[in-house]
Each structure stands twice: as C-alpha cells, then as structure tokens.
Coordinates of C-alpha atoms in Angstrom, one line a residue:
M1 CA -37.3 142.2 118.2
W2 CA -33.9 141.6 116.5
G3 CA -33.4 138.6 118.4
W4 CA -35.0 136.1 116.3
M5 CA -33.3 137.2 113.1
R6 CA -29.7 137.0 114.7
R7 CA -30.9 133.3 115.6
R8 CA -32.1 132.6 112.2
S9 CA -28.9 134.1 110.7
A10 CA -26.7 132.1 113.0
A11 CA -28.8 129.1 112.1
V12 CA -28.3 129.4 108.2
C13 CA -25.0 130.5 108.4
G14 CA -23.8 127.5 110.3
A15 CA -25.8 125.5 108.0
A16 CA -23.7 126.7 104.9
A17 CA -20.4 126.6 106.4
Q18 CA -21.0 122.9 106.9
A19 CA -22.2 122.2 103.4
G20 CA -20.0 120.4 100.8
M21 CA -16.9 118.7 101.1
S22 CA -13.6 119.6 102.7
T23 CA -10.0 119.4 101.5
A24 CA -9.3 115.9 102.5
E25 CA -12.7 114.9 101.2
Y26 CA -11.5 116.5 97.8
A27 CA -8.1 115.0 98.0
V28 CA -9.5 111.3 98.6
G29 CA -12.3 111.9 95.7
T30 CA -9.3 113.0 93.5
L31 CA -7.0 109.9 94.5
A32 CA -9.9 107.4 94.0
A33 CA -10.7 109.1 90.6
C34 CA -6.9 109.0 89.4
G35 CA -6.8 105.3 90.7
F36 CA -10.0 104.2 88.6
A37 CA -8.9 106.1 85.6
A38 CA -5.1 104.3 85.9
V39 CA -7.2 100.9 86.1
L40 CA -9.7 101.5 83.2
Y41 CA -6.4 102.7 81.2
K42 CA -4.5 99.3 81.5
V43 CA -7.9 97.4 81.0
I44 CA -8.6 99.5 77.6
T45 CA -4.9 99.2 76.5
S46 CA -4.7 95.5 77.2
G47 CA -4.2 93.2 74.1
A48 CA -7.7 91.5 74.2
V49 CA -9.5 94.6 74.8
S50 CA -7.8 96.7 72.4
S51 CA -7.9 93.9 69.4
A52 CA -11.6 93.9 70.4
L53 CA -12.2 97.5 70.1
S54 CA -10.0 97.6 66.7
G55 CA -12.2 94.8 65.3
L56 CA -15.3 96.4 66.3
I57 CA -14.2 99.7 64.7
R58 CA -13.1 97.8 61.5
R59 CA -16.4 96.0 61.2
A60 CA -18.5 99.2 61.6
L61 CA -16.3 101.2 59.1
D62 CA -16.9 98.6 56.5
V63 CA -20.6 98.4 57.0
A64 CA -20.5 102.0 56.5
F65 CA -18.6 102.5 53.4

C-alpha cells in the first residue's frame, strides 16, 4: 500500500532537487551580467552618446517650459 507513495515521493523530491541553477551557473550568470553592465557603462559614458543624451534632455526640457 505505501510502496506507490514512496516511489511518488522519491520522484517528486528527486525532480525538485534538480530544479534551478547550480552555484557555478549563478557565478557565470553574474559574471556575464557584470560584463554587460561594464560595456553598457562605457557606451553610455562615451562622448558621442553622452552629448546626444544631453541634447535630447535639453530639448525635452526646453519644450516642457
């Protein structure tokens, strides 16, 4: 009678133990996110993009007032 419950419990617990990312996957994901953030920061702070964003903000504020 309890055999099927034990098999079902083992199947569910085994599947739950394998769900999600492992520590190594979290580390790789974190490094990738940091690398992307660094590239994005360099692009945003570059001269051309910075001046374009400043001009866009100036035009938006001039129109609003």
